[in-house]
GROMACS .gro file of C-alpha atoms in nm:
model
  304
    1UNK     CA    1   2.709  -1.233   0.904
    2UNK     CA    2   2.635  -1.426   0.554
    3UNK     CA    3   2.478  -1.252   0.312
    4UNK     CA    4   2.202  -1.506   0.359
    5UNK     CA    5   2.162  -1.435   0.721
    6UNK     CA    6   2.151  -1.062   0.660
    7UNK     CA    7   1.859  -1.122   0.381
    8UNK     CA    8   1.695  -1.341   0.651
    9UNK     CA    9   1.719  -1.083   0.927
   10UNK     CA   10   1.571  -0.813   0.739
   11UNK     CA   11   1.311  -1.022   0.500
   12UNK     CA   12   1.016  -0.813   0.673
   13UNK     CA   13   1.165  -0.471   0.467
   14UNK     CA   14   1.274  -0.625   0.180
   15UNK     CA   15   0.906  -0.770   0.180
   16UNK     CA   16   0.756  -0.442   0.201
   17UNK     CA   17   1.034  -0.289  -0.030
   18UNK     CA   18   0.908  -0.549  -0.283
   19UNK     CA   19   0.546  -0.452  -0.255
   20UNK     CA   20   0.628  -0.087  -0.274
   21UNK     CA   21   0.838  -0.190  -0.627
   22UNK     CA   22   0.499  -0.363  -0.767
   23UNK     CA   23   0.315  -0.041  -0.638
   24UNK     CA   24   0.522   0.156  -0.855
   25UNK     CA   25   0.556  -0.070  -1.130
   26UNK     CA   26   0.193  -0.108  -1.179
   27UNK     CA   27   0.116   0.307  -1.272
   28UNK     CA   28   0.209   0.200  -1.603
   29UNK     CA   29  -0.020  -0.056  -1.655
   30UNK     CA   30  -0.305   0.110  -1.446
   31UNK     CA   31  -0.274   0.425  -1.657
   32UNK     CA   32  -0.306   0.129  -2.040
   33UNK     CA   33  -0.605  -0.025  -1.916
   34UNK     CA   34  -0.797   0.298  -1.803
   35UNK     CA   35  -0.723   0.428  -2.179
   36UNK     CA   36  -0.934   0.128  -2.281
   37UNK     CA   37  -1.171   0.085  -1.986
   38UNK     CA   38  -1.317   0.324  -1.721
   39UNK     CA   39  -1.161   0.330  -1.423
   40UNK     CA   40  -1.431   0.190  -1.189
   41UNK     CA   41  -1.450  -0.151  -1.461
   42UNK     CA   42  -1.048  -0.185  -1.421
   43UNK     CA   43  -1.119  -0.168  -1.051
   44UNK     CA   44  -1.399  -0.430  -1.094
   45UNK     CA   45  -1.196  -0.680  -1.277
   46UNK     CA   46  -0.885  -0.656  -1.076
   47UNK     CA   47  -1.063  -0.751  -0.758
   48UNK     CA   48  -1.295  -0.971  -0.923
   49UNK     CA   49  -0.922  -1.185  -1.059
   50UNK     CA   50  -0.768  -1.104  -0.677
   51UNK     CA   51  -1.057  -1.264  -0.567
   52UNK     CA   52  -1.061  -1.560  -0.758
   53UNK     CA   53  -0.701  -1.591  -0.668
   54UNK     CA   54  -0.713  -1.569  -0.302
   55UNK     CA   55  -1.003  -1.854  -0.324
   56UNK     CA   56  -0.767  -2.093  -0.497
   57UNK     CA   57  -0.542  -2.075  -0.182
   58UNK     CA   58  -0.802  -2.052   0.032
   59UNK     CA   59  -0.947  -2.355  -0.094
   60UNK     CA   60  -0.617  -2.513  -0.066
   61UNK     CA   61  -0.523  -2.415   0.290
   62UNK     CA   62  -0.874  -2.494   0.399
   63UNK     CA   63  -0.869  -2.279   0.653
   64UNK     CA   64  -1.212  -2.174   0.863
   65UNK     CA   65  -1.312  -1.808   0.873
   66UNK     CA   66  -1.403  -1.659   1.181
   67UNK     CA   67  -1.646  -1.419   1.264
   68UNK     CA   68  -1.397  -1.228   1.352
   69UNK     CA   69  -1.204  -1.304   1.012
   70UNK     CA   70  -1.531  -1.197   0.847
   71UNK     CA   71  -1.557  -0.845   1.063
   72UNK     CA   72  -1.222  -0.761   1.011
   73UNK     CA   73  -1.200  -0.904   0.603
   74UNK     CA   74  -1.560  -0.729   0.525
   75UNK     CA   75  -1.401  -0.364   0.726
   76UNK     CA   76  -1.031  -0.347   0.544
   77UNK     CA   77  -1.217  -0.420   0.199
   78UNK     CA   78  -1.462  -0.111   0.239
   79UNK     CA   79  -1.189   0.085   0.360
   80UNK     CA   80  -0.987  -0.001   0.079
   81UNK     CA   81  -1.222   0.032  -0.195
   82UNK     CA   82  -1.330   0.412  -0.022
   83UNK     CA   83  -0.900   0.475  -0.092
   84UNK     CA   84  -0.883   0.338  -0.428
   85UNK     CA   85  -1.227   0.539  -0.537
   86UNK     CA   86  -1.091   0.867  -0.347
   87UNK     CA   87  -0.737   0.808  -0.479
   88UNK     CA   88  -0.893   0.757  -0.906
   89UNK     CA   89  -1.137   1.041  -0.875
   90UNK     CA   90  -0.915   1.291  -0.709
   91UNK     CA   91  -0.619   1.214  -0.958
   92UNK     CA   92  -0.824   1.284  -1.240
   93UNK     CA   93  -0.958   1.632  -1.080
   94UNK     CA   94  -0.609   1.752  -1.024
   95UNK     CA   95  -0.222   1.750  -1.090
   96UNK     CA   96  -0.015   1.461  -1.076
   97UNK     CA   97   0.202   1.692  -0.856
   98UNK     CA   98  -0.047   1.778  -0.612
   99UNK     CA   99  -0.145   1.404  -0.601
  100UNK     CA  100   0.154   1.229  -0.532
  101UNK     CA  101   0.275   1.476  -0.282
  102UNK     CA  102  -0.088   1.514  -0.079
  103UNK     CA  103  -0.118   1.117  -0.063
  104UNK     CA  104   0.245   1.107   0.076
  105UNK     CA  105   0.058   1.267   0.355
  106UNK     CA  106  -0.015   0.887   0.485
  107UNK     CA  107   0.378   0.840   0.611
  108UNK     CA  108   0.312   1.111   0.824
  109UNK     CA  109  -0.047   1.017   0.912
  110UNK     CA  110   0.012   0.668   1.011
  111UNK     CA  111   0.229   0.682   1.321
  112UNK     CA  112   0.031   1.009   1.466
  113UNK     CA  113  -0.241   0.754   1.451
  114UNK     CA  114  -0.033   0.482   1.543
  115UNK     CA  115   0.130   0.623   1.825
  116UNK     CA  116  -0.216   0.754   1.959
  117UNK     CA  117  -0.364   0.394   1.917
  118UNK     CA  118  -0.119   0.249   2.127
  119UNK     CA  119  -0.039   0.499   2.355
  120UNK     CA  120   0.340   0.502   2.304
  121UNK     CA  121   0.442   0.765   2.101
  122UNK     CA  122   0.737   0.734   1.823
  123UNK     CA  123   1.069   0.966   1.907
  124UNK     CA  124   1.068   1.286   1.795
  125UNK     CA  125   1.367   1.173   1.535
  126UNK     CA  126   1.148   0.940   1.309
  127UNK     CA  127   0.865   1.230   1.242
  128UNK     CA  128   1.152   1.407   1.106
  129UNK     CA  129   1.229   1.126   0.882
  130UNK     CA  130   0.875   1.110   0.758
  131UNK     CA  131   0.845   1.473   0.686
  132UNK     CA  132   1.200   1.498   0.496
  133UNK     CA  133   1.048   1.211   0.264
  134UNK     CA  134   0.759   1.387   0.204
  135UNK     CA  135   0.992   1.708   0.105
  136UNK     CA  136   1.169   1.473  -0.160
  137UNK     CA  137   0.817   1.332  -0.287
  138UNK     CA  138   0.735   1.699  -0.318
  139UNK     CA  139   1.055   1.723  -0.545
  140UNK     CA  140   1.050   1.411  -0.705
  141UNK     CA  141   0.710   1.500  -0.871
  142UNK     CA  142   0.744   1.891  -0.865
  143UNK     CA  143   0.921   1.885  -1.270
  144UNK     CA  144   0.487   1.833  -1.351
  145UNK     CA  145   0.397   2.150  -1.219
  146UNK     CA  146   0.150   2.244  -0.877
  147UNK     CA  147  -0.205   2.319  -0.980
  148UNK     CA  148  -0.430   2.520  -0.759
  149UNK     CA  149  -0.592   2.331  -0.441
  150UNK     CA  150  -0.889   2.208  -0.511
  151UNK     CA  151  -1.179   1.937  -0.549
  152UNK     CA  152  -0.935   1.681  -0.606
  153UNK     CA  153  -0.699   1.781  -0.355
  154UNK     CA  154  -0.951   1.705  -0.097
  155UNK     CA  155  -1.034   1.392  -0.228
  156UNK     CA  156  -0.658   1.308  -0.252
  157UNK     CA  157  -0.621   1.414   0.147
  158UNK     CA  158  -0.917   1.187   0.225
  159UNK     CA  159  -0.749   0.940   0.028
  160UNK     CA  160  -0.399   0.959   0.249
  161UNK     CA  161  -0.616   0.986   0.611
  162UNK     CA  162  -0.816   0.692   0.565
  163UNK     CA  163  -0.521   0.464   0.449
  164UNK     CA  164  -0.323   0.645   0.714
  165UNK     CA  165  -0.609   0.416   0.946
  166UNK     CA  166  -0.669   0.144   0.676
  167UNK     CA  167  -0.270   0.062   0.761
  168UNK     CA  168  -0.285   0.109   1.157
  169UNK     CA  169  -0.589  -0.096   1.220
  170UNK     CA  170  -0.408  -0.329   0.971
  171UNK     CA  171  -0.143  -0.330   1.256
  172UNK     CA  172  -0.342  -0.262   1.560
  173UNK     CA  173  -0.635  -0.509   1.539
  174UNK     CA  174  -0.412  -0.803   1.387
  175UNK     CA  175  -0.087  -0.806   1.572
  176UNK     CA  176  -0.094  -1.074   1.839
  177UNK     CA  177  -0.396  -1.224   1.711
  178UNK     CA  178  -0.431  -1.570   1.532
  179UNK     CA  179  -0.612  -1.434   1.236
  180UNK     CA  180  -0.580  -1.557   0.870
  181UNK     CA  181  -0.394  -1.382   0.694
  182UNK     CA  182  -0.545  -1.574   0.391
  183UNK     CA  183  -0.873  -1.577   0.483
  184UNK     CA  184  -0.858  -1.179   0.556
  185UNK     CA  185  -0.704  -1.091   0.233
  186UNK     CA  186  -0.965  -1.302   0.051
  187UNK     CA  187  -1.230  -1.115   0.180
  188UNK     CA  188  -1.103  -0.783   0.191
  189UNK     CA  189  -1.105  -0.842  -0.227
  190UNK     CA  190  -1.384  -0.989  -0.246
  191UNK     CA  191  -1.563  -0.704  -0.070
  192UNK     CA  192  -1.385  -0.443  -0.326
  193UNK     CA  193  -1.467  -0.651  -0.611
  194UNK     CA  194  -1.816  -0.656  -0.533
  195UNK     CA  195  -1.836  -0.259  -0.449
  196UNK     CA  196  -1.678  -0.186  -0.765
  197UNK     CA  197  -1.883  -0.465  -1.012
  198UNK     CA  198  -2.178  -0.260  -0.843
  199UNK     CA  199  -2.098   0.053  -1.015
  200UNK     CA  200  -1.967  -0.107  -1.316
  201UNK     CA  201  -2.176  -0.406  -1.391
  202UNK     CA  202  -2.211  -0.263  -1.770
  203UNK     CA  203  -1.827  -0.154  -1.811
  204UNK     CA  204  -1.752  -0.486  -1.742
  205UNK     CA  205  -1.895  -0.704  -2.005
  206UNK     CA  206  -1.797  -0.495  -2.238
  207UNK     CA  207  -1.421  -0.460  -2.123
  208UNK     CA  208  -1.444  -0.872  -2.160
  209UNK     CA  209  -1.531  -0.862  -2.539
  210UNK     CA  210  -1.254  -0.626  -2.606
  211UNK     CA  211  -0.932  -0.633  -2.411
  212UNK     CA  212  -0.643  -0.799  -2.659
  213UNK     CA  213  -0.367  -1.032  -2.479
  214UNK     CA  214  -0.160  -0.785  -2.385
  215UNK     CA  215  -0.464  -0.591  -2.155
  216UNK     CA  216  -0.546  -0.914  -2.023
  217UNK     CA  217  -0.167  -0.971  -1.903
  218UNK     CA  218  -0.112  -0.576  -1.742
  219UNK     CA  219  -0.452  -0.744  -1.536
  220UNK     CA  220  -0.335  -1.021  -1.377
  221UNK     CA  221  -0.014  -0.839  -1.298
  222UNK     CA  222  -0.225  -0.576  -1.108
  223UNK     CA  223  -0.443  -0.851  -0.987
  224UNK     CA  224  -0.170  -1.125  -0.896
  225UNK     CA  225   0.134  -0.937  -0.832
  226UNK     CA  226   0.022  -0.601  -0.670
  227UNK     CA  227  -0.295  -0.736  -0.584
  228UNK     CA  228  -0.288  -1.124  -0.428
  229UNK     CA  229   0.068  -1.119  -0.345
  230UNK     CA  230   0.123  -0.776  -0.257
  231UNK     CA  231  -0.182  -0.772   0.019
  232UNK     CA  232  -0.093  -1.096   0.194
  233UNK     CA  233   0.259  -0.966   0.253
  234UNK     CA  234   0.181  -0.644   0.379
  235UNK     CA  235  -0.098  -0.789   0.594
  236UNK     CA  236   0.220  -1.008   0.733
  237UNK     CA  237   0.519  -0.790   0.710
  238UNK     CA  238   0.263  -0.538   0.921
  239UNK     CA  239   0.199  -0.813   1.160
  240UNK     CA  240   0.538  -0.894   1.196
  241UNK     CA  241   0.692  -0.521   1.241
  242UNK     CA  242   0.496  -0.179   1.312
  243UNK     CA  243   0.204   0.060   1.060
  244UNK     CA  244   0.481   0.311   1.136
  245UNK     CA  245   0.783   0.130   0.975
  246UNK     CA  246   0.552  -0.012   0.704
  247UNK     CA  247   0.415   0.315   0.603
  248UNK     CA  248   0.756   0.459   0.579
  249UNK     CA  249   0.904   0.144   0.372
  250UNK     CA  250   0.563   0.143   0.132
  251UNK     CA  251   0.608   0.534   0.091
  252UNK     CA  252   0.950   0.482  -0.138
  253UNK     CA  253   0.674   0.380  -0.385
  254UNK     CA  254   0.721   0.694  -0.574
  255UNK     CA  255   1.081   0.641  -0.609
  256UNK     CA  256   0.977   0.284  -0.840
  257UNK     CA  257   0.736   0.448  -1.035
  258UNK     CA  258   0.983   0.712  -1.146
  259UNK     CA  259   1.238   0.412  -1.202
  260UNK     CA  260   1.034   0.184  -1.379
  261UNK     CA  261   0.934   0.483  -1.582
  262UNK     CA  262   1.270   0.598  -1.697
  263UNK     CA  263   1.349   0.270  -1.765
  264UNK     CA  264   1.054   0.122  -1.998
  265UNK     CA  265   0.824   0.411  -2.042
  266UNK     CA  266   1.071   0.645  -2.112
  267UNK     CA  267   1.047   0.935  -1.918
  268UNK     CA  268   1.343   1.149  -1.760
  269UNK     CA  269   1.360   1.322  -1.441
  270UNK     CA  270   1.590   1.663  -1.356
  271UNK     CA  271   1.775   1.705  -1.110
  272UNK     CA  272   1.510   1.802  -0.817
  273UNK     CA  273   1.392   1.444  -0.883
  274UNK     CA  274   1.716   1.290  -0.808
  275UNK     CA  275   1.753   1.492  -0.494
  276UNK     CA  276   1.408   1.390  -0.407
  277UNK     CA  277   1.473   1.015  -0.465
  278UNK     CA  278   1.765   0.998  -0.217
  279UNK     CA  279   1.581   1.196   0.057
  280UNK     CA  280   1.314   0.911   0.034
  281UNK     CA  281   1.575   0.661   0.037
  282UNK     CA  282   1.760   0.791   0.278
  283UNK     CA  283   1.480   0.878   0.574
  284UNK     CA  284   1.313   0.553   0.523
  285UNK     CA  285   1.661   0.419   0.590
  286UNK     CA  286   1.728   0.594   0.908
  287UNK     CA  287   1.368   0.598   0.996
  288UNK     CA  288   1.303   0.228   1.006
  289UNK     CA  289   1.651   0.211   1.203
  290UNK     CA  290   1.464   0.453   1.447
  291UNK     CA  291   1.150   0.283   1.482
  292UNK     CA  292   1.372  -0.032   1.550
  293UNK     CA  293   1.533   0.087   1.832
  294UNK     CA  294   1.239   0.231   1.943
  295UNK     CA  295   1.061  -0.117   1.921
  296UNK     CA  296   1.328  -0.332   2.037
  297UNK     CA  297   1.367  -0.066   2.393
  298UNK     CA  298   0.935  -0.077   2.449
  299UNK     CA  299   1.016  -0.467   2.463
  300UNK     CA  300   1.281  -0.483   2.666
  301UNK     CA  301   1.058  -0.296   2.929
  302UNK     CA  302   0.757  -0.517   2.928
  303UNK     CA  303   0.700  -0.701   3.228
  304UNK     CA  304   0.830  -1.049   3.129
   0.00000   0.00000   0.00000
C-alpha cells in the first residue's frame, strides 16, 4: 500500500490526532490571554470570532438549518459552554495535577456511556486501554505535585462526565443522519459565544481597547484553528468512526501540550513523564485497533 493510500485509509485518526495537537498547542496561548483578560472575556471573544467564522462558510455553502439542526446546534453549545466554564473554574481551584488526570476521566467515561447508548458493549480489552492511558496521564502530569481533593476536583469530574456525553450524543444523535455539519458547528458557537458575552459583556470592551497584535493572533488561533476547524472535524471524524475511538484519539492531548511545551515554552519533563507519554501513545494505538475490529465484526452481523 502507497504511503498515500495508507494516509487515505486512516485520515479519520490522523484528523482527530490533528485536533488533539491544536488542543494541546493552544494551553499556551489560553494561559497569555487569561494573564491579560479574565477568563470568561477570552471565552467570549473566542466564540464570538468562531462564530463569525463558521457564518462566512455558512453563508457560502448556503445551506438551510433544520429544526432539527437548530435542537441539536442550540444542545452541544450549552453543553459545551457548561465544560469549558467547569473545566476554567475548577483549574483555577486546584492542581494542574489533579486537573489533567480527573478530566482524563472522559476516555473512560465515553464508551461506558457509549456502549450503554447503543446497547453493544466495547470488549473487555479496550477499557483496559483507556484505563492504562489514564495511568500515564496520571504520570505525565504527576512531576506538579497532587493537591488535596477538593472544590475544584469536583468541578473538574463534572467537567470530564458531561463531555464524556457532550462526545457520545455527538456520535449517537448524528451518525446516520443528514445533518450539517456546518450548520451544527455554527450554532453550537454561536450559543457559547452568547452564554459567555452574557457574563462578560464589560470584560469585553475593554479586552478590545487593549490586546497588542500578538494577543489578537494567539485569538484567532484558538478561535480558527482549535475552534472553527477543530469542531467541524471532530463533529465529522465522530460521524465517520465511533465517541469511543474519538475519545481515546482526542485523549493523547496531554501528550502535545507537554511537547509543544518543551519545545517553545521551555519546560522539561522527568522521566515519569516520558513513561507516561508512551502509555498514552501506545493504548490509544492498540485501543483504536480494538474498537476497529470490534466495529468492523458488529457490521458484518447486521442483517444486510
Amino acid at each position: 500500500m502507497s504511503l498515500w493510500s495508507n494516509i487515505k485509509e486512516r485520515r479519520v485518526d490522523l484528523s482527530l490526532l490533528l485536533v488533539a495537537a491544536l488542543w494541546g498547542a493552544s494551553y499556551l496561548s489560553a494561559k497569555t490571554l487569561t494573564e491579560h483578560a479574565p477568563v470568561l472575556t477570552v471565552l467570549s471573544l473566542r466564540f464570538i470570532s468562531t462564530s463569525v467564522a463558521m457564518a462566512i462558510i455558512w453563508a457560502i455553502k448556503r445551506d438551510r438549518i433544520t429544526r432539527p439542526e437548530w435542537l441539536l446546534g442550540i444542545g452541544l453549545g450549552s453543553s459545551q459552554a457548561l465544560i469549558l466554564f467547569f473545566e476554567t473554574t475548577g483549574v483555577s481551584r486546584t492542581s494542574a495535577t489533579n486537573a489533567g488526570l480527573i478530566i482524563s476521566l472522559a476516555i473512560i467515561f465515553t464508551p461506558i456511556l457509549e456502549s450503554i447508548a447503543s446497547k453493544n458493549w466495547l470488549p473487555r480489552s479496550f477499557f483496559v486501554a483507556t484505563v492504562v492511558a489514564v495511568v500515564g496521564v496520571a504520570l505525565l502530569v504527576s512531576d506538579k505535585g497532587f493537591a488535596a481533593p477538593g472544590i475544584g476536583d469536583w468541578l473538574m469530574l463534572a467537567a470530564a462526565t458531561f463531555r464524556a456525553i457532550h462526545v457520545t450524543a455527538m456520535g449517537h444523535l448524528t451518525t446516520g443522519k443528514t445533518y450539517s455539519s456546518v450548520s451544527i458547528t455554527l450554532l453550537q458557537s454561536l450559543t457559547c459565544g452568547v452564554v459567555y458575552s452574557v457574563f462578560s459583556i464589560n470584560g469585553i470592551g475593554e479586552a478590545i481597547k487593549t490586546f497588542d497584535l500578538g494577543l489578537w493572533l494567539d485569538l484567532l488561533f484558538l478561535s480558527l484553528l482549535c475552534g472553527a476547524f477543530a469542531f467541524l472535524v471532530t463533529l465529522w471524524a465522530i460521524r465517520k468512526t465511533s465517541s469511543s475511538r474519538a475519545s481515546l484519539l482526542l485523549g493523547t492531548e496531554p501528550v502535545w501540550a507537554v511537547i509543544v511545551g518543551m519545545t517553545i515554552g521551555g519546560e522539561k519533563l522527568a522521566l515519569f513523564g516520558f513513561i507516561g507519554a508512551a502509555l498514552i501513545i501506545g493504548s490509544s494505538y492498540f485501543g483504536q485497533k480494538i474498537e476497529t475490529r470490534h466495529r468492523l465484526l458488529k457490521q458484518e452481523q447486521q442483517p444486510s
